[in-house]
Each structure stands twice: as C-alpha cells, then as structure tokens.
Amino acid sequence: MNTMAMSVAVVDYGMGNLRSVAKAIEHVAPHASVRVTADAAEIAAANRVVVPGQGAMPDCMRELNERHLRDAVMRAAAEKPFLGICVGLQMLFGHAEEGDVMGLEVLAGRVPRFPQAAMVMPDGSRLKVPHMGWNQVRQSEAHRSHPLWDGIADETRFYFVHSYYVEPQDAVCIAGETTHGITFTSAIARENIFAVQFHPEKSAQAGLRLLENFMRWQP
Amino acid sequence: MLAKRIIPCLDVNAGRVVKGVNFVALRDAGDPVEIARRYDVQGADEITFLDITASSDERDIILHIIEAVASQVFIPLTVGGGVRAVTDVRRLLNAGADKVSMNTAAVNNPQLVADAAAKVGTQCIVVAIDAKQTSPGKWEVFTHGGRKNVGLDVIDWARQVQLLGAGEILLTSMDRDGTKSGFDLALTRAVADAVTIPVIASGGVGSLAHLADGVTQGRADAVLAASIFHYGEYTVREAKEYMRQQGVEVRL
C-alpha cells in the first residue's frame, strides 16, 4: 500500500484525550502517518479523518469554529473515510440539549440528555449518568456486514462515557444500539461516515479491531 | 446492560509500583507498564494509579509513566495523588490519563473541582472521598490518611462534589482499608443512593465475595481493589467469573 493511502488526521480542536486516539491508531497501523492536527490544510491532505471529542458539546463547537476547522471537518465528512468518536459523533447532528447549540447538521437529528425518569430501577436503585463503563453494542441488521464491524461479534462491550446521546431522525443510519435505561444509538453509518458514541481507543481488543477496520476501510 | 467495573489500583512511588506484585514470570515486578499490561490481559475494566511520591522533585515521573502505559494499554486510566491545580489535571490528561482523581485538594478548595470540570469536562474528574464512621449511620470526611477530620458529612460532601462537577466518586472506607474484612456496605449504599453519578467502592476487600457484595448490597457501580490482585490471590478474571455467578453483569 502506498503511504498516501495510510495518512490519517486526528482533528485537534483542543478538547479531549487526542493522544490516546492517535496512540491506538499507531498501534493498529504502525506504518500509517498519524497526525494530530489543527491545520485545515493537513486535514484536507489526509486520506482519512478522525474526529474525537470529549467534554461539552458547546465547548467543542466553539473551539471548532474558533480554530476555523468547521469547513475542513465538513469537507472530510463529505468525501473521505471519516470516523467520529463520542462528541465527534454528536456534532454530526443538529440541536444539542447541552448548551442549546447546533451541531454540524451532517445528519438530521438531535442530541438529548439521558432522562432522569428512565434511570430509576424497580428496586429503587438508579442507573448513573454519566453512562460510564463497558456496555454492549447491538449491531443493526442493516449494517451488520459493515466493514467496521468486521471481526467484532454482535453485543460486544465497548467503553462509554457520556451524558448525552444522538437521536437520528432517519433510522437507516443506525449501525448500533445500546441500552442504559433507554435504548439509544451508539453507532451510525452512512456512506463514508462511521461514528460511535463509545471510545474505541479505550475499548481494549474490540476497540483496536474497530480502528484497524477503519484504517483498512475503502468506502 | 452496563457492566459493573473491576478496577485494580496501583500505588506508584517515584515511578515504581510499590506494593508487592506477585505475577508469575514478571520480568520487573515494579514496572508500572508491565503490571498494567498484565491487568489489561486479565480483563481489568480500568486501572487506577495512585501517585504516592512525596518528593516534589520526582513528581513529574508519573507523567512519563502514564505516557508509557497509555501507548500500550488501551483501557481507561485514572490517576490520583498530588493533584492541586487545574494545570496538574491538564498535564495528566495530556500524558494519557482519562480521569484524574482529587481528594485533599478538593476538600481544601472545592472550587478546584468546578474549575477542572469546566475546563476538561465532568467525565474526567473523580473526587476521592476518605470516610470514617463517627456514630451509627454517620460518616465524616477525613484527609491525611484518615488522621484529620475535616468536619464534613460524607453524604453532604458527595452531593456537593456532584453539583460542583465531579463525574464519579471514589469512596474509601478508612475504617475498612487494609482490614480485608469487606467494604463498609452501609456507607457505600448510602453514598450510591445519594448521588446520580457513578460510585466506586474501595477499602477492605479480602475476598471475591466482598467484591460482589459491594455491587449487590452496596450498589456500587465499580469496585476497586489492590492487594487481592497484587499478591496473586486472585486474577481479575477469576473475580469477574465469581461475580457473574452471583448474577452481576460483568465484561468477560
């Protein structure tokens, strides 16, 4: 494979643990050029783009805009293998309850918070928010043979940490679902875009496999 | 369904794991990277590093340790000990930690919790609470290894740190710590029921049954233990298999 095909930009907009994402990709693709970058030109030049994200959606959107990375991310989402992680998934959608901000609207839908009422169990105990820890992802029928799920069993556990989740308007893009009080969308797929609510870079072997699949993906 | 987490805890002093580690065929028993890797292979859900380095000259060693571990171990890493300012939090996260735990600094300056959470996000901030029972059904917050009563009710403090922006509470019973007689289940349950953020139970684990009790009776979201794993009494996998037999949802 030529080196061009193996360049990946991890978009740095100042939020979250970018080093972990880059390290995990380097681990599964030791020959790839992995750049953590806030440079729009570098993002445009990369063959693959990863948008990680942690923290609050309003801060993420503000940083993305202030660093003039919005267009670069939008272009990447339109034309090359694109992996969104956590807030990197959430920002693809529209209205976010957190901070009452709009996302990039690449996909139609909203980003609500886990409802308190759904969190109380029959024995009086409570499911906690943030949804933090290892939970199962049920791969959707429509996307079960998606290249990013290759070698990953249905119902595999991944590491999550979030208080908000995406609610796509069009169920066709749902690639995985997870239950925590409510059942929510934990992975989406559309053309060159794959995005997940969990953290593959922190999900041990299963997560590394997903990242490896992403690096090989030819949508 | 979300799995209950099992978290081995490593005490690190000037870059070396100090509590005896009894893995078979470990090349270097004090090497945090190698030990973290073993726990990862055993199925640990996270690893917590407690930096007990006293000398300020050697404080930065933990950053290199975290960097080295994070490049080889792809599960969540929490670091506590010596965190006094938002810049400390930032540096640990930049080195590769996923969560940073604060204890005395949060008691002395609650605003630090709020400032850190605002800066890096609630999900990265753990507040560690050291609790001691002072009368039946009442626990108070202690610092300095359980020697100093800071005059805070544990339940009130737990609720307050949640409001300040903590994403998780690491709750240690100072009465039980080191006794191997099991978690203080009444304390654990009282705190777990008082807050809507996850609670990690700690202090007193001596058997696998204790771990399961922390979840089933204490309603903890995660259980932390050191010595039962370090001295090779049980592997993390054995602990998970036992918990599953007790009907606890685990990642196996």
CSV table of C-alpha atoms in Angstrom, one decimal:
chain,number,residue,atom,x,y,z
A,1,MET,CA,0.0,0.0,0.0
A,2,ASN,CA,1.4,3.4,-0.8
A,3,THR,CA,1.9,5.9,2.0
A,4,MET,CA,-0.7,8.3,0.8
A,5,ALA,CA,-3.4,5.7,1.4
A,6,MET,CA,-2.2,5.5,5.0
A,7,SER,CA,-2.3,9.1,6.2
A,8,VAL,CA,-4.8,9.9,8.9
A,9,ALA,CA,-5.6,13.2,10.5
A,10,VAL,CA,-6.9,13.3,14.1
A,11,VAL,CA,-8.6,16.6,14.3
A,12,ASP,CA,-7.4,18.6,17.3
A,13,TYR,CA,-9.8,21.3,18.4
A,14,GLY,CA,-8.5,21.4,21.9
A,15,MET,CA,-10.9,19.0,23.6
A,16,GLY,CA,-10.3,15.6,25.0
A,17,ASN,CA,-7.6,13.0,25.0
A,18,LEU,CA,-6.4,13.1,21.4
A,19,ARG,CA,-3.1,11.4,22.2
A,20,SER,CA,-4.9,8.2,23.2
A,21,VAL,CA,-6.7,8.1,19.9
A,22,ALA,CA,-3.5,8.7,17.9
A,23,LYS,CA,-1.6,6.1,20.0
A,24,ALA,CA,-4.3,3.5,19.4
A,25,ILE,CA,-4.3,4.1,15.7
A,26,GLU,CA,-0.5,3.9,15.6
A,27,HIS,CA,-0.7,0.7,17.5
A,28,VAL,CA,-3.0,-1.0,14.8
A,29,ALA,CA,-1.4,0.7,11.8
A,30,PRO,CA,2.3,1.1,12.6
A,31,HIS,CA,3.1,2.2,9.1
A,32,ALA,CA,0.5,4.9,8.9
A,33,SER,CA,1.3,8.5,9.2
A,34,VAL,CA,-0.9,9.7,12.1
A,35,ARG,CA,-1.1,13.4,12.6
A,36,VAL,CA,-2.9,15.1,15.5
A,37,THR,CA,-3.6,18.4,13.8
A,38,ALA,CA,-5.5,21.7,14.0
A,39,ASP,CA,-4.4,22.7,10.5
A,40,ALA,CA,-7.2,22.7,7.9
A,41,ALA,CA,-4.7,22.1,5.1
A,42,GLU,CA,-3.3,19.0,6.8
A,43,ILE,CA,-6.9,17.7,7.3
A,44,ALA,CA,-7.6,18.3,3.7
A,45,ALA,CA,-4.5,16.4,2.6
A,46,ALA,CA,-5.1,13.4,4.8
A,47,ASN,CA,-6.8,10.3,3.3
A,48,ARG,CA,-8.7,9.5,6.5
A,49,VAL,CA,-10.0,11.7,9.2
A,50,VAL,CA,-10.9,11.0,12.8
A,51,VAL,CA,-12.8,13.5,14.8
A,52,PRO,CA,-12.6,12.6,18.5
A,53,GLY,CA,-14.2,14.6,21.2
A,54,GLN,CA,-14.8,14.7,24.9
A,55,GLY,CA,-16.4,17.1,27.2
A,56,ALA,CA,-19.2,19.5,26.5
A,57,MET,CA,-20.7,19.9,23.0
A,58,PRO,CA,-20.9,23.8,23.2
A,59,ASP,CA,-17.2,24.0,24.0
A,60,CYS,CA,-16.4,21.6,21.2
A,61,MET,CA,-18.5,23.6,18.7
A,62,ARG,CA,-16.9,26.8,19.8
A,63,GLU,CA,-13.4,25.5,19.6
A,64,LEU,CA,-14.1,24.0,16.2
A,65,ASN,CA,-15.3,27.4,14.9
A,66,GLU,CA,-12.6,29.4,16.6
A,67,ARG,CA,-9.9,27.3,15.0
A,68,HIS,CA,-11.6,27.6,11.6
A,69,LEU,CA,-11.9,23.8,11.3
A,70,ARG,CA,-15.6,23.6,10.6
A,71,ASP,CA,-15.2,23.6,6.9
A,72,ALA,CA,-12.3,21.1,6.9
A,73,VAL,CA,-14.4,18.7,9.0
A,74,MET,CA,-17.5,19.2,6.8
A,75,ARG,CA,-15.5,18.5,3.7
A,76,ALA,CA,-13.9,15.4,5.2
A,77,ALA,CA,-17.4,14.2,6.2
A,78,ALA,CA,-18.5,14.6,2.6
A,79,GLU,CA,-15.7,12.9,0.9
A,80,LYS,CA,-13.3,10.6,2.8
A,81,PRO,CA,-13.3,7.8,5.3
A,82,PHE,CA,-14.5,9.6,8.4
A,83,LEU,CA,-14.6,8.3,12.0
A,84,GLY,CA,-16.4,10.3,14.7
A,85,ILE,CA,-15.9,9.4,18.3
A,86,CYS,CA,-18.1,10.5,21.2
A,87,VAL,CA,-18.7,14.2,20.7
A,88,GLY,CA,-17.3,13.6,17.2
A,89,LEU,CA,-20.5,11.6,16.7
A,90,GLN,CA,-22.7,14.0,18.4
A,91,MET,CA,-21.5,17.1,16.5
A,92,LEU,CA,-22.6,15.5,13.2
A,93,PHE,CA,-26.2,16.0,14.3
A,94,GLY,CA,-28.4,19.1,14.8
A,95,HIS,CA,-29.7,20.5,18.0
A,96,ALA,CA,-27.8,19.6,21.2
A,97,GLU,CA,-29.7,19.9,24.5
A,98,GLU,CA,-26.3,20.5,26.2
A,99,GLY,CA,-25.8,24.3,26.0
A,100,ASP,CA,-28.6,24.6,23.5
A,101,VAL,CA,-26.3,24.6,20.5
A,102,MET,CA,-26.5,23.4,16.9
A,103,GLY,CA,-24.1,20.8,15.6
A,104,LEU,CA,-22.8,20.5,12.0
A,105,GLU,CA,-26.1,19.0,10.8
A,106,VAL,CA,-24.4,16.5,8.5
A,107,LEU,CA,-27.2,14.1,9.7
A,108,ALA,CA,-30.7,15.0,10.8
A,109,GLY,CA,-31.5,14.5,14.5
A,110,ARG,CA,-30.9,15.9,18.0
A,111,VAL,CA,-28.7,15.2,20.9
A,112,PRO,CA,-30.7,14.9,24.2
A,113,ARG,CA,-29.6,14.1,27.7
A,114,PHE,CA,-30.4,10.8,29.4
A,115,PRO,CA,-33.8,11.4,31.0
A,116,GLN,CA,-33.7,11.2,34.8
A,117,ALA,CA,-37.0,9.4,35.0
A,118,ALA,CA,-35.8,6.4,32.9
A,119,MET,CA,-32.9,5.9,35.2
A,120,VAL,CA,-34.7,4.6,38.3
A,121,MET,CA,-34.9,0.9,38.6
A,122,PRO,CA,-37.7,-1.2,40.1
A,123,ASP,CA,-35.7,-1.8,43.3
A,124,GLY,CA,-35.2,1.9,43.8
A,125,SER,CA,-31.5,1.9,42.7
A,126,ARG,CA,-30.5,4.3,40.0
A,127,LEU,CA,-28.7,3.9,36.7
A,128,LYS,CA,-26.0,6.6,36.8
A,129,VAL,CA,-25.2,9.4,34.5
A,130,PRO,CA,-22.6,9.8,33.0
A,131,HIS,CA,-23.2,6.4,31.4
A,132,MET,CA,-19.6,5.3,32.3
A,133,GLY,CA,-18.2,1.9,31.6
A,134,TRP,CA,-18.5,-1.1,29.4
A,135,ASN,CA,-21.8,-1.7,27.6
A,136,GLN,CA,-22.9,-3.9,24.8
A,137,VAL,CA,-23.5,-2.7,21.2
A,138,ARG,CA,-26.2,-4.5,19.2
A,139,GLN,CA,-25.2,-4.2,15.6
A,140,SER,CA,-28.2,-3.3,13.4
A,141,GLU,CA,-29.4,-5.7,10.8
A,142,ALA,CA,-28.9,-3.2,8.0
A,143,HIS,CA,-25.2,-2.6,8.9
A,144,ARG,CA,-24.2,-5.9,10.4
A,145,SER,CA,-21.9,-6.6,7.5
A,146,HIS,CA,-20.4,-3.1,7.6
A,147,PRO,CA,-16.6,-3.3,7.2
A,148,LEU,CA,-16.1,-1.5,10.5
A,149,TRP,CA,-17.9,-4.3,12.4
A,150,ASP,CA,-15.7,-7.0,10.7
A,151,GLY,CA,-14.4,-9.5,13.3
A,152,ILE,CA,-16.4,-7.9,16.1
A,153,ALA,CA,-19.2,-10.0,17.5
A,154,ASP,CA,-22.6,-8.6,17.9
A,155,GLU,CA,-23.2,-7.5,21.5
A,156,THR,CA,-19.5,-6.8,22.1
A,157,ARG,CA,-18.8,-4.5,25.0
A,158,PHE,CA,-17.2,-1.1,24.4
A,159,TYR,CA,-16.2,1.6,26.8
A,160,PHE,CA,-18.6,4.5,27.1
A,161,VAL,CA,-18.5,7.8,29.0
A,162,HIS,CA,-21.2,10.3,28.1
A,163,SER,CA,-24.3,12.0,29.4
A,164,TYR,CA,-25.9,12.9,26.0
A,165,TYR,CA,-26.7,10.6,23.1
A,166,VAL,CA,-27.8,11.0,19.5
A,167,GLU,CA,-31.3,10.5,18.2
A,168,PRO,CA,-31.2,10.3,14.4
A,169,GLN,CA,-34.3,11.3,12.5
A,170,ASP,CA,-33.6,8.6,9.9
A,171,ALA,CA,-33.2,5.2,11.4
A,172,VAL,CA,-31.4,4.0,8.2
A,173,CYS,CA,-28.1,5.3,9.5
A,174,ILE,CA,-28.3,3.4,12.8
A,175,ALA,CA,-25.4,0.9,12.9
A,176,GLY,CA,-25.5,0.0,16.6
A,177,GLU,CA,-27.7,0.4,19.7
A,178,THR,CA,-27.0,0.2,23.4
A,179,THR,CA,-29.3,0.2,26.4
A,180,HIS,CA,-28.8,2.2,29.6
A,181,GLY,CA,-32.3,2.9,31.0
A,182,ILE,CA,-33.3,3.8,27.4
A,183,THR,CA,-32.1,2.2,24.2
A,184,PHE,CA,-30.0,4.8,22.2
A,185,THR,CA,-28.0,4.9,19.0
A,186,SER,CA,-24.4,4.0,19.8
A,187,ALA,CA,-23.1,3.8,16.2
A,188,ILE,CA,-24.1,5.3,12.9
A,189,ALA,CA,-23.0,4.6,9.3
A,190,ARG,CA,-23.6,6.5,6.1
A,191,GLU,CA,-21.5,6.2,3.0
A,192,ASN,CA,-18.0,7.3,4.0
A,193,ILE,CA,-19.0,8.2,7.6
A,194,PHE,CA,-18.9,5.9,10.6
A,195,ALA,CA,-19.3,7.4,14.1
A,196,VAL,CA,-19.5,5.9,17.5
A,197,GLN,CA,-20.6,7.0,20.9
A,198,PHE,CA,-18.1,4.8,22.7
A,199,HIS,CA,-14.4,5.1,22.8
A,200,PRO,CA,-12.7,2.5,20.6
A,201,GLU,CA,-9.3,3.8,21.8
A,202,LYS,CA,-10.2,2.8,25.3
A,203,SER,CA,-12.1,-0.4,24.5
A,204,ALA,CA,-9.2,-3.0,24.6
A,205,GLN,CA,-9.1,-5.5,21.8
A,206,ALA,CA,-12.6,-4.8,20.4
A,207,GLY,CA,-11.8,-1.1,20.1
A,208,LEU,CA,-8.5,-1.7,18.4
A,209,ARG,CA,-10.2,-4.0,15.9
A,210,LEU,CA,-12.6,-1.3,15.0
A,211,LEU,CA,-9.8,1.2,14.5
A,212,GLU,CA,-7.9,-1.4,12.4
A,213,ASN,CA,-11.1,-1.9,10.3
A,214,PHE,CA,-11.3,1.9,9.9
A,215,MET,CA,-7.8,2.1,8.6
A,216,ARG,CA,-8.5,-0.6,6.0
A,217,TRP,CA,-11.9,0.7,5.0
A,218,GLN,CA,-12.4,1.6,1.4
A,219,PRO,CA,-16.0,3.1,1.3
B,1,MET,CA,-26.7,-3.7,30.2
B,2,LEU,CA,-23.8,-1.7,31.6
B,3,ALA,CA,-21.2,-4.0,33.3
B,4,LYS,CA,-20.0,-3.4,36.8
B,5,ARG,CA,-16.4,-2.5,36.7
B,6,ILE,CA,-13.4,-4.1,38.4
B,7,ILE,CA,-10.5,-1.7,38.9
B,8,PRO,CA,-7.1,-2.7,40.2
B,9,CYS,CA,-5.3,0.1,41.9
B,10,LEU,CA,-1.5,0.5,41.8
B,11,ASP,CA,0.4,2.7,44.3
B,12,VAL,CA,3.3,4.3,42.4
B,13,ASN,CA,6.3,5.9,44.2
B,14,ALA,CA,8.8,7.8,42.0
B,15,GLY,CA,7.9,5.7,39.0
B,16,ARG,CA,7.8,2.3,40.7
B,17,VAL,CA,4.9,0.2,41.8
B,18,VAL,CA,5.5,-0.2,45.5
B,19,LYS,CA,3.0,-2.8,46.7
B,20,GLY,CA,4.3,-6.3,46.1
B,21,VAL,CA,3.2,-7.7,42.9
B,22,ASN,CA,3.3,-11.4,42.6
B,23,PHE,CA,2.7,-12.2,38.9
B,24,VAL,CA,4.3,-15.2,37.6
B,25,ALA,CA,7.2,-14.6,35.3
B,26,LEU,CA,7.1,-10.8,35.6
B,27,ARG,CA,10.4,-9.5,34.3
B,28,ASP,CA,10.3,-6.4,36.5
B,29,ALA,CA,7.9,-6.5,39.4
B,30,GLY,CA,7.9,-2.8,40.0
B,31,ASP,CA,7.4,-1.7,36.4
B,32,PRO,CA,4.0,0.0,36.1
B,33,VAL,CA,3.8,-0.6,32.3
B,34,GLU,CA,4.3,-4.3,32.6
B,35,ILE,CA,1.9,-4.6,35.5
B,36,ALA,CA,-0.8,-2.5,33.7
B,37,ARG,CA,-0.4,-4.8,30.7
B,38,ARG,CA,-1.0,-7.9,32.8
B,39,TYR,CA,-4.1,-6.4,34.3
B,40,ASP,CA,-5.4,-5.5,30.9
B,41,VAL,CA,-4.8,-9.0,29.6
B,42,GLN,CA,-6.7,-10.3,32.7
B,43,GLY,CA,-9.7,-8.2,31.7
B,44,ALA,CA,-9.4,-5.2,34.1
B,45,ASP,CA,-12.0,-2.6,33.1
B,46,GLU,CA,-9.8,0.3,34.1
B,47,ILE,CA,-6.6,0.8,36.0
B,48,THR,CA,-6.1,3.4,38.8
B,49,PHE,CA,-2.7,4.8,39.6
B,50,LEU,CA,-2.2,6.4,43.0
B,51,ASP,CA,0.9,8.5,42.9
B,52,ILE,CA,2.3,8.5,46.5
B,53,THR,CA,5.6,10.2,45.6
B,54,ALA,CA,6.4,12.5,48.4
B,55,SER,CA,9.3,14.4,46.9
B,56,SER,CA,8.3,17.2,44.6
B,57,ASP,CA,11.4,16.8,42.5
B,58,GLU,CA,10.1,13.4,41.4
B,59,ARG,CA,6.5,14.4,40.8
B,60,ASP,CA,6.8,14.6,37.1
B,61,ILE,CA,7.8,10.9,36.8
B,62,ILE,CA,4.2,9.9,36.9
B,63,LEU,CA,3.6,11.8,33.7
B,64,HIS,CA,6.2,9.6,31.9
B,65,ILE,CA,4.7,6.5,33.4
B,66,ILE,CA,1.2,7.4,32.2
B,67,GLU,CA,2.6,8.2,28.8
B,68,ALA,CA,4.3,4.9,28.6
B,69,VAL,CA,1.3,2.9,29.8
B,70,ALA,CA,-1.2,4.8,27.6
B,71,SER,CA,0.8,3.9,24.5
B,72,GLN,CA,0.4,0.2,25.2
B,73,VAL,CA,-2.7,-0.3,27.3
B,74,PHE,CA,-5.9,0.7,25.7
B,75,ILE,CA,-8.3,0.8,28.6
B,76,PRO,CA,-9.2,3.8,30.8
B,77,LEU,CA,-6.6,5.1,33.1
B,78,THR,CA,-7.2,7.1,36.3
B,79,VAL,CA,-4.5,8.9,38.1
B,80,GLY,CA,-4.7,10.3,41.6
B,81,GLY,CA,-2.3,11.8,44.1
B,82,GLY,CA,-0.7,15.2,44.3
B,83,VAL,CA,-3.3,17.0,42.1
B,84,ARG,CA,-3.5,20.5,43.4
B,85,ALA,CA,-4.4,22.7,40.4
B,86,VAL,CA,-6.2,22.6,37.1
B,87,THR,CA,-2.8,22.6,35.4
B,88,ASP,CA,-2.0,19.3,37.2
B,89,VAL,CA,-5.2,17.9,35.7
B,90,ARG,CA,-4.4,19.1,32.2
B,91,ARG,CA,-0.9,17.7,32.3
B,92,LEU,CA,-2.1,14.3,33.5
B,93,LEU,CA,-4.8,14.1,30.8
B,94,ASN,CA,-2.3,15.3,28.1
B,95,ALA,CA,0.0,12.5,29.2
B,96,GLY,CA,-2.7,10.0,28.5
B,97,ALA,CA,-4.8,9.7,31.7
B,98,ASP,CA,-8.6,9.6,31.1
B,99,LYS,CA,-9.6,10.6,34.5
B,100,VAL,CA,-7.9,12.5,37.3
B,101,SER,CA,-8.8,11.9,40.9
B,102,MET,CA,-8.5,14.6,43.6
B,103,ASN,CA,-9.0,14.3,47.3
B,104,THR,CA,-7.4,16.7,49.8
B,105,ALA,CA,-7.2,19.4,47.2
B,106,ALA,CA,-11.0,19.2,46.6
B,107,VAL,CA,-11.7,19.4,50.3
B,108,ASN,CA,-9.4,22.4,50.8
B,109,ASN,CA,-10.6,24.2,47.6
B,110,PRO,CA,-13.9,22.9,46.3
B,111,GLN,CA,-13.8,25.5,43.5
B,112,LEU,CA,-10.9,23.4,42.0
B,113,VAL,CA,-13.4,20.7,41.2
B,114,ALA,CA,-15.7,23.1,39.4
B,115,ASP,CA,-12.8,24.8,37.6
B,116,ALA,CA,-11.3,21.5,36.5
B,117,ALA,CA,-14.7,20.1,35.3
B,118,ALA,CA,-15.4,23.3,33.4
B,119,LYS,CA,-12.0,23.1,31.7
B,120,VAL,CA,-11.8,19.4,30.9
B,121,GLY,CA,-15.3,18.0,31.3
B,122,THR,CA,-17.1,16.4,34.1
B,123,GLN,CA,-16.3,12.9,32.8
B,124,CYS,CA,-12.6,13.4,33.6
B,125,ILE,CA,-13.0,14.4,37.2
B,126,VAL,CA,-13.1,11.9,40.0
B,127,VAL,CA,-13.4,13.1,43.6
B,128,ALA,CA,-11.9,10.6,46.1
B,129,ILE,CA,-13.6,10.6,49.5
B,130,ASP,CA,-12.0,9.0,52.5
B,131,ALA,CA,-14.8,8.3,55.0
B,132,LYS,CA,-14.8,7.2,58.6
B,133,GLN,CA,-17.8,6.3,60.7
B,134,THR,CA,-18.2,8.7,63.6
B,135,SER,CA,-21.5,7.5,65.0
B,136,PRO,CA,-24.2,4.9,63.9
B,137,GLY,CA,-25.3,5.8,60.4
B,138,LYS,CA,-23.0,8.8,60.2
B,139,TRP,CA,-19.7,9.1,58.3
B,140,GLU,CA,-17.3,12.0,58.1
B,141,VAL,CA,-14.7,13.1,55.6
B,142,PHE,CA,-11.1,12.6,56.6
B,143,THR,CA,-7.8,13.5,55.0
B,144,HIS,CA,-4.1,12.7,55.7
B,145,GLY,CA,-4.7,9.0,55.6
B,146,GLY,CA,-7.6,9.1,57.9
B,147,ARG,CA,-5.9,11.2,60.6
B,148,LYS,CA,-7.6,14.5,60.0
B,149,ASN,CA,-11.3,15.0,60.4
B,150,VAL,CA,-12.3,17.9,58.1
B,151,GLY,CA,-15.7,18.3,59.6
B,152,LEU,CA,-17.8,17.4,56.6
B,153,ASP,CA,-20.6,14.8,56.4
B,154,VAL,CA,-19.8,12.3,53.7
B,155,ILE,CA,-23.3,12.3,52.2
B,156,ASP,CA,-23.4,16.1,52.1
B,157,TRP,CA,-19.9,16.2,50.6
B,158,ALA,CA,-20.8,13.6,48.0
B,159,ARG,CA,-23.8,15.6,46.9
B,160,GLN,CA,-21.8,18.7,46.8
B,161,VAL,CA,-19.0,17.3,44.6
B,162,GLN,CA,-21.6,16.1,42.2
B,163,LEU,CA,-23.0,19.6,42.0
B,164,LEU,CA,-19.5,21.0,41.6
B,165,GLY,CA,-19.0,18.8,38.5
B,166,ALA,CA,-17.4,15.6,39.6
B,167,GLY,CA,-18.2,12.8,37.1
B,168,GLU,CA,-17.5,10.0,39.6
B,169,ILE,CA,-16.8,9.4,43.3
B,170,LEU,CA,-14.1,7.0,44.6
B,171,LEU,CA,-15.3,6.2,48.1
B,172,THR,CA,-12.9,4.6,50.5
B,173,SER,CA,-13.8,3.4,54.0
B,174,MET,CA,-10.8,4.3,56.2
B,175,ASP,CA,-12.3,2.0,58.9
B,176,ARG,CA,-12.0,-0.9,56.5
B,177,ASP,CA,-9.0,0.0,54.4
B,178,GLY,CA,-6.3,-2.7,54.9
B,179,THR,CA,-8.5,-4.9,57.1
B,180,LYS,CA,-9.6,-7.4,54.4
B,181,SER,CA,-13.0,-7.6,56.2
B,182,GLY,CA,-15.0,-6.3,53.2
B,183,PHE,CA,-16.4,-2.9,52.1
B,184,ASP,CA,-18.4,-0.8,54.5
B,185,LEU,CA,-21.6,-1.7,52.7
B,186,ALA,CA,-23.9,0.7,54.6
B,187,LEU,CA,-21.6,3.6,53.7
B,188,THR,CA,-21.3,2.5,50.1
B,189,ARG,CA,-25.0,2.2,49.7
B,190,ALA,CA,-25.8,5.5,51.4
B,191,VAL,CA,-23.5,7.4,49.1
B,192,ALA,CA,-24.5,5.4,45.9
B,193,ASP,CA,-28.2,6.2,46.6
B,194,ALA,CA,-27.5,9.9,47.4
B,195,VAL,CA,-25.9,10.8,44.1
B,196,THR,CA,-26.7,10.3,40.4
B,197,ILE,CA,-23.0,9.9,39.3
B,198,PRO,CA,-21.2,6.5,39.5
B,199,VAL,CA,-19.6,5.5,42.8
B,200,ILE,CA,-16.5,3.3,43.1
B,201,ALA,CA,-16.3,1.3,46.3
B,202,SER,CA,-12.9,0.9,47.9
B,203,GLY,CA,-11.3,-0.2,51.1
B,204,GLY,CA,-11.4,-3.6,52.8
B,205,VAL,CA,-11.6,-6.2,50.0
B,206,GLY,CA,-10.2,-9.5,51.2
B,207,SER,CA,-12.3,-12.0,49.1
B,208,LEU,CA,-14.2,-12.3,45.9
B,209,ALA,CA,-17.4,-12.3,47.8
B,210,HIS,CA,-16.5,-8.8,49.1
B,211,LEU,CA,-16.3,-7.5,45.6
B,212,ALA,CA,-19.7,-8.9,44.7
B,213,ASP,CA,-21.2,-7.6,47.9
B,214,GLY,CA,-20.0,-4.1,47.1
B,215,VAL,CA,-22.2,-4.2,43.9
B,216,THR,CA,-25.2,-6.2,45.1
B,217,GLN,CA,-25.6,-4.8,48.6
B,218,GLY,CA,-23.5,-1.6,48.4
B,219,ARG,CA,-25.0,-0.6,45.0
B,220,ALA,CA,-21.6,0.5,43.8
B,221,ASP,CA,-21.0,0.9,40.0
B,222,ALA,CA,-17.4,-0.2,40.3
B,223,VAL,CA,-15.2,-1.9,42.8
B,224,LEU,CA,-11.5,-1.1,43.4
B,225,ALA,CA,-9.0,-3.4,45.0
B,226,ALA,CA,-5.3,-3.6,45.4
B,227,SER,CA,-3.8,-6.3,47.5
B,228,ILE,CA,-6.0,-9.3,46.4
B,229,PHE,CA,-4.8,-8.8,42.9
B,230,HIS,CA,-1.3,-7.7,43.6
B,231,TYR,CA,-0.4,-10.6,45.7
B,232,GLY,CA,-1.7,-13.1,43.2
B,233,GLU,CA,-4.5,-14.3,45.4
B,234,TYR,CA,-7.0,-13.9,42.5
B,235,THR,CA,-6.8,-12.7,39.0
B,236,VAL,CA,-9.2,-10.1,37.7
B,237,ARG,CA,-10.7,-12.8,35.5
B,238,GLU,CA,-11.4,-15.0,38.5
B,239,ALA,CA,-13.1,-12.1,40.2
B,240,LYS,CA,-15.3,-11.5,37.2
B,241,GLU,CA,-16.2,-15.1,36.9
B,242,TYR,CA,-17.2,-15.2,40.5
B,243,MET,CA,-19.3,-12.0,40.2
B,244,ARG,CA,-21.1,-13.4,37.1
B,245,GLN,CA,-22.0,-16.5,39.1
B,246,GLN,CA,-23.5,-14.1,41.7
B,247,GLY,CA,-25.7,-12.6,38.9
B,248,VAL,CA,-23.6,-9.4,38.5
B,249,GLU,CA,-23.2,-8.1,34.9
B,250,VAL,CA,-19.5,-8.1,34.1
B,251,ARG,CA,-17.4,-7.8,30.9
B,252,LEU,CA,-15.8,-11.2,30.3
